[in-house]
Amino acid sequence: MISIDNINIELGEFSLRDINLTIEKNEFFILMGPTGAGKTVLLEAMAGLIPVNSGHISISDRDITRLPPEKRGVTIVYQDYSLFPHLTVHDNITYGLHFHKVPRGEAKKRFDRLVDDLNLSHLLQRLPTNLSGGENQRIALARALIVNPEVLLLDEPLSALDPGFREDLRKGLKRLHENTDATFLMVTHDFSEALSLADRAAVMDGGRIKQVGGMKEIFQKPESTFVADFVGMKNLFAARFHDTKAVIDSLEIELGRSPENGPGYIAIRPEDAILSREKLTSSMRNSFKGRVTEIMDLGLFYEVGVAVEDVLFKSLITKSALFDLEVLEGSNIYLSFKSTAIHTF
Amino acid sequence: MIKKEPFFWITVSCGLVIMAFILIPLVQMLTAPSLSMLKETIQDKDVVRSIWLSIYTAGLAAVIAFVFGTPLAYILARSNFRGKHLVESIIDLPIVIPHPVVGIAILSVAGRGHWLGQIFSELGIRIMGSVTGIVVVLTFVGLPFYVNAVKSGFENIPPRLENVSRSLGASMFSTFARITFPLAWRSMLIGIIMCSARAISEFGAVVIVAYHPMIAPVLLYERFESYGLKYSQPVAVWLVSICLALFLILRILTLRNAKNS
């Protein structure tokens, strides 16, 4: 178990404030946040590469706050791989074994298994300089895992790769995680990556942790406008509440429940806002007539802006749905969402 | 064919003027002495002694720069501290100070009037007119070239490589020995070449601190003063040729190793 206790770090103009996190042993935990949120700083502080000003970090009840990096049992994989350019792939992978007392048989077993798992056997005598990004990243993973670290830190390991490689390596990462006892802590910008790999995550911004929780919880129940915005809750409105209703300007929305502890915002994911030609009456408690104000091509999906009275909703639909519904700018359309899809905070 | 603009011809002609400016005097000097004069000169014991003294004092200066300058270059490349710019400017000072001033400055602490000079004389170390003095002067003028070359060499090594090495269990020392040094040694060699090249060409400061024993540039000057141009040229040819040959050998060695690794 990793426990991070009230960490504060001052780095010139940048600072990390009041960081508290508990990560279970062998968990796959994700750190998310915009650029400059302090994710890499937090990783490097855990690895002992940046000193902390106050607070404690412990791994399996061992306080490592003041230990040098080589005594922590924490290894790191950077986005740019950071392979040693003067060493062959084989020597890169086995580098850490020089400093750990591993019996020869055991070392060989680990090496063979990692080389096999990561499909590196044909590259062992090459230098990393001429290899592809995917190959380099697999070497970096093998190098970090061969010393059996308690914690593996991954700083956006997939973001520099081509999409094809990325998919492969994502599966590889998941398999590696299942095959080792190490706790994985990974920084990423990519939501689909986060959702497919991790159970829990933290969202950071401006050197603080904004929310910690299960992946689904963060996506569906953000606790602040920042997190809601960050996870793509495009329909985010300040609202007044009475009984089971939320009121935005003059638009009344049925929540189907009384919200707890005086919220101020409602949020609906754009994929939960459904468009139709006819008013939907079934389980949809909220169905409004609106006017299409904009259609934005997002590649695989279209984001449609629908103005209901003065409130602008965003709905995410497929190309075929756009075609079937004959959605045109300026045309009228019905926008509906279930009351259970409404998140209040 | 597209007609070249006047600007193109201006750049070309300026370039040619500079080439000529550098090469004509050098070629003239190198080709002036006859072969028999060159042969005679290299059999002159004073000449051989002075060239040898020049080479090994400059080499010693480079070794001292390597030993003391490498850690300093590393700190300057890796850390930011208050007064770093001041330290960097101090290191560059020997480059901008006029050479005779360097000699006078060193003599002024080496004499008995100064506490450093007192300590030296009690230890039996003589600066004035000694090989020690020559090495001190050459180190003084050569150091900045070594430190700057090696500093930029260290700066080119991503700190992340060292971070990864540490996190894999290597101590600071092992990280330096296994990662930083193998990646930086080429810049150290370039630093050594730059430092000794600068040292071997020093005249103004050395002539003040140690006229004797005579290093090659001082001997050159003396031959010129007493016998004239004709007798100083062969010495110059030998000095330049030997230095160029040494540097060429060093460069070839580094390039060959670069291909192997």
mmCIF file of N, CA, C and O in Angstrom, chain A residues 298-330:
data_model
loop_
_atom_site.group_PDB
_atom_site.id
_atom_site.type_symbol
_atom_site.label_atom_id
_atom_site.label_comp_id
_atom_site.label_asym_id
_atom_site.label_seq_id
_atom_site.Cartn_x
_atom_site.Cartn_y
_atom_site.Cartn_z
ATOM 1 N N LEU A 298 -16.647 15.556 -35.007
ATOM 2 C CA LEU A 298 -15.535 15.168 -34.125
ATOM 3 C C LEU A 298 -14.815 13.933 -34.647
ATOM 4 O O LEU A 298 -14.138 13.241 -33.917
ATOM 5 N N GLY A 299 -15.011 13.618 -35.922
ATOM 6 C CA GLY A 299 -14.386 12.432 -36.470
ATOM 7 C C GLY A 299 -15.342 11.269 -36.432
ATOM 8 O O GLY A 299 -16.112 11.067 -37.363
ATOM 9 N N LEU A 300 -15.344 10.516 -35.307
ATOM 10 C CA LEU A 300 -16.238 9.362 -35.217
ATOM 11 C C LEU A 300 -17.647 9.778 -34.804
ATOM 12 O O LEU A 300 -18.613 9.099 -35.089
ATOM 13 N N PHE A 301 -17.738 10.891 -34.095
ATOM 14 C CA PHE A 301 -19.039 11.344 -33.610
ATOM 15 C C PHE A 301 -19.312 12.767 -34.049
ATOM 16 O O PHE A 301 -18.414 13.470 -34.499
ATOM 17 N N TYR A 302 -20.582 13.142 -33.885
ATOM 18 C CA TYR A 302 -20.941 14.537 -34.104
ATOM 19 C C TYR A 302 -21.439 15.126 -32.800
ATOM 20 O O TYR A 302 -22.174 14.472 -32.063
ATOM 21 N N GLU A 303 -21.015 16.328 -32.526
ATOM 22 C CA GLU A 303 -21.552 17.018 -31.356
ATOM 23 C C GLU A 303 -22.568 18.033 -31.851
ATOM 24 O O GLU A 303 -22.258 18.891 -32.676
ATOM 25 N N VAL A 304 -23.815 17.869 -31.360
ATOM 26 C CA VAL A 304 -24.899 18.728 -31.830
ATOM 27 C C VAL A 304 -25.299 19.668 -30.702
ATOM 28 O O VAL A 304 -25.564 19.234 -29.576
ATOM 29 N N GLY A 305 -25.310 20.957 -30.970
ATOM 30 C CA GLY A 305 -25.767 21.939 -29.993
ATOM 31 C C GLY A 305 -27.261 22.179 -30.165
ATOM 32 O O GLY A 305 -27.728 22.420 -31.272
ATOM 33 N N VAL A 306 -28.002 22.031 -29.065
ATOM 34 C CA VAL A 306 -29.455 22.216 -29.127
ATOM 35 C C VAL A 306 -29.852 23.263 -28.097
ATOM 36 O O VAL A 306 -29.561 23.108 -26.908
ATOM 37 N N ALA A 307 -30.511 24.332 -28.568
ATOM 38 C CA ALA A 307 -30.953 25.371 -27.641
ATOM 39 C C ALA A 307 -32.383 25.075 -27.203
ATOM 40 O O ALA A 307 -33.289 24.976 -28.033
ATOM 41 N N VAL A 308 -32.555 24.858 -25.902
ATOM 42 C CA VAL A 308 -33.886 24.680 -25.336
ATOM 43 C C VAL A 308 -34.163 25.944 -24.529
ATOM 44 O O VAL A 308 -33.446 26.217 -23.555
ATOM 45 N N GLU A 309 -35.175 26.693 -24.944
ATOM 46 C CA GLU A 309 -35.356 28.042 -24.427
ATOM 47 C C GLU A 309 -34.014 28.758 -24.556
ATOM 48 O O GLU A 309 -33.440 28.781 -25.637
ATOM 49 N N ASP A 310 -33.421 29.237 -23.448
ATOM 50 C CA ASP A 310 -32.127 29.908 -23.599
ATOM 51 C C ASP A 310 -30.958 29.023 -23.200
ATOM 52 O O ASP A 310 -29.824 29.473 -23.116
ATOM 53 N N VAL A 311 -31.246 27.752 -22.915
ATOM 54 C CA VAL A 311 -30.195 26.865 -22.407
ATOM 55 C C VAL A 311 -29.627 26.038 -23.552
ATOM 56 O O VAL A 311 -30.367 25.398 -24.299
ATOM 57 N N LEU A 312 -28.299 26.075 -23.697
ATOM 58 C CA LEU A 312 -27.660 25.349 -24.802
ATOM 59 C C LEU A 312 -27.146 23.996 -24.312
ATOM 60 O O LEU A 312 -26.243 23.920 -23.481
ATOM 61 N N PHE A 313 -27.763 22.911 -24.835
ATOM 62 C CA PHE A 313 -27.315 21.553 -24.502
ATOM 63 C C PHE A 313 -26.409 21.030 -25.607
ATOM 64 O O PHE A 313 -26.505 21.466 -26.756
ATOM 65 N N LYS A 314 -25.559 20.060 -25.225
ATOM 66 C CA LYS A 314 -24.719 19.386 -26.225
ATOM 67 C C LYS A 314 -25.079 17.904 -26.222
ATOM 68 O O LYS A 314 -25.218 17.294 -25.154
ATOM 69 N N SER A 315 -25.240 17.353 -27.430
ATOM 70 C CA SER A 315 -25.550 15.932 -27.535
ATOM 71 C C SER A 315 -24.542 15.290 -28.461
ATOM 72 O O SER A 315 -24.148 15.870 -29.471
ATOM 73 N N LEU A 316 -24.100 14.065 -28.102
ATOM 74 C CA LEU A 316 -23.106 13.372 -28.909
ATOM 75 C C LEU A 316 -23.808 12.251 -29.657
ATOM 76 O O LEU A 316 -24.406 11.365 -29.034
ATOM 77 N N ILE A 317 -23.833 12.272 -30.999
ATOM 78 C CA ILE A 317 -24.509 11.222 -31.751
ATOM 79 C C ILE A 317 -23.609 10.707 -32.859
ATOM 80 O O ILE A 317 -22.636 11.349 -33.231
ATOM 81 N N THR A 318 -23.973 9.528 -33.374
ATOM 82 C CA THR A 318 -23.176 8.939 -34.456
ATOM 83 C C THR A 318 -23.561 9.587 -35.784
ATOM 84 O O THR A 318 -24.577 10.272 -35.894
ATOM 85 N N LYS A 319 -22.732 9.312 -36.777
ATOM 86 C CA LYS A 319 -22.982 9.873 -38.105
ATOM 87 C C LYS A 319 -24.306 9.357 -38.666
ATOM 88 O O LYS A 319 -25.070 10.106 -39.270
ATOM 89 N N SER A 320 -24.555 8.056 -38.436
ATOM 90 C CA SER A 320 -25.792 7.504 -39.006
ATOM 91 C C SER A 320 -27.014 8.105 -38.322
ATOM 92 O O SER A 320 -28.026 8.368 -38.966
ATOM 93 N N ALA A 321 -26.918 8.344 -37.013
ATOM 94 C CA ALA A 321 -28.039 8.966 -36.314
ATOM 95 C C ALA A 321 -28.272 10.371 -36.851
ATOM 96 O O ALA A 321 -29.423 10.796 -37.051
ATOM 97 N N LEU A 322 -27.184 11.078 -37.105
ATOM 98 C CA LEU A 322 -27.293 12.437 -37.641
ATOM 99 C C LEU A 322 -28.053 12.409 -38.964
ATOM 100 O O LEU A 322 -28.921 13.235 -39.238
ATOM 101 N N PHE A 323 -27.736 11.386 -39.762
ATOM 102 C CA PHE A 323 -28.340 11.228 -41.086
ATOM 103 C C PHE A 323 -29.813 10.844 -40.961
ATOM 104 O O PHE A 323 -30.689 11.461 -41.558
ATOM 105 N N ASP A 324 -30.093 9.823 -40.112
ATOM 106 C CA ASP A 324 -31.470 9.336 -39.946
ATOM 107 C C ASP A 324 -32.396 10.411 -39.428
ATOM 108 O O ASP A 324 -33.558 10.510 -39.830
ATOM 109 N N LEU A 325 -31.898 11.210 -38.496
ATOM 110 C CA LEU A 325 -32.762 12.209 -37.851
ATOM 111 C C LEU A 325 -32.857 13.486 -38.679
ATOM 112 O O LEU A 325 -33.599 14.384 -38.343
ATOM 113 N N GLU A 326 -32.083 13.520 -39.765
ATOM 114 C CA GLU A 326 -32.033 14.704 -40.627
ATOM 115 C C GLU A 326 -31.780 15.963 -39.802
ATOM 116 O O GLU A 326 -32.523 16.943 -39.879
ATOM 117 N N VAL A 327 -30.754 15.882 -38.994
ATOM 118 C CA VAL A 327 -30.424 17.027 -38.146
ATOM 119 C C VAL A 327 -29.786 18.116 -39.005
ATOM 120 O O VAL A 327 -28.781 17.885 -39.681
ATOM 121 N N LEU A 328 -30.411 19.272 -39.033
ATOM 122 C CA LEU A 328 -29.868 20.397 -39.792
ATOM 123 C C LEU A 328 -29.819 21.607 -38.883
ATOM 124 O O LEU A 328 -30.635 21.735 -37.980
ATOM 125 N N GLU A 329 -28.860 22.448 -39.128
ATOM 126 C CA GLU A 329 -28.789 23.663 -38.320
ATOM 127 C C GLU A 329 -30.069 24.472 -38.504
ATOM 128 O O GLU A 329 -30.533 24.664 -39.628
ATOM 129 N N GLY A 330 -30.659 24.917 -37.397
ATOM 130 C CA GLY A 330 -31.873 25.714 -37.456
ATOM 131 C C GLY A 330 -33.150 24.884 -37.371
ATOM 132 O O GLY A 330 -34.229 25.427 -37.139
#
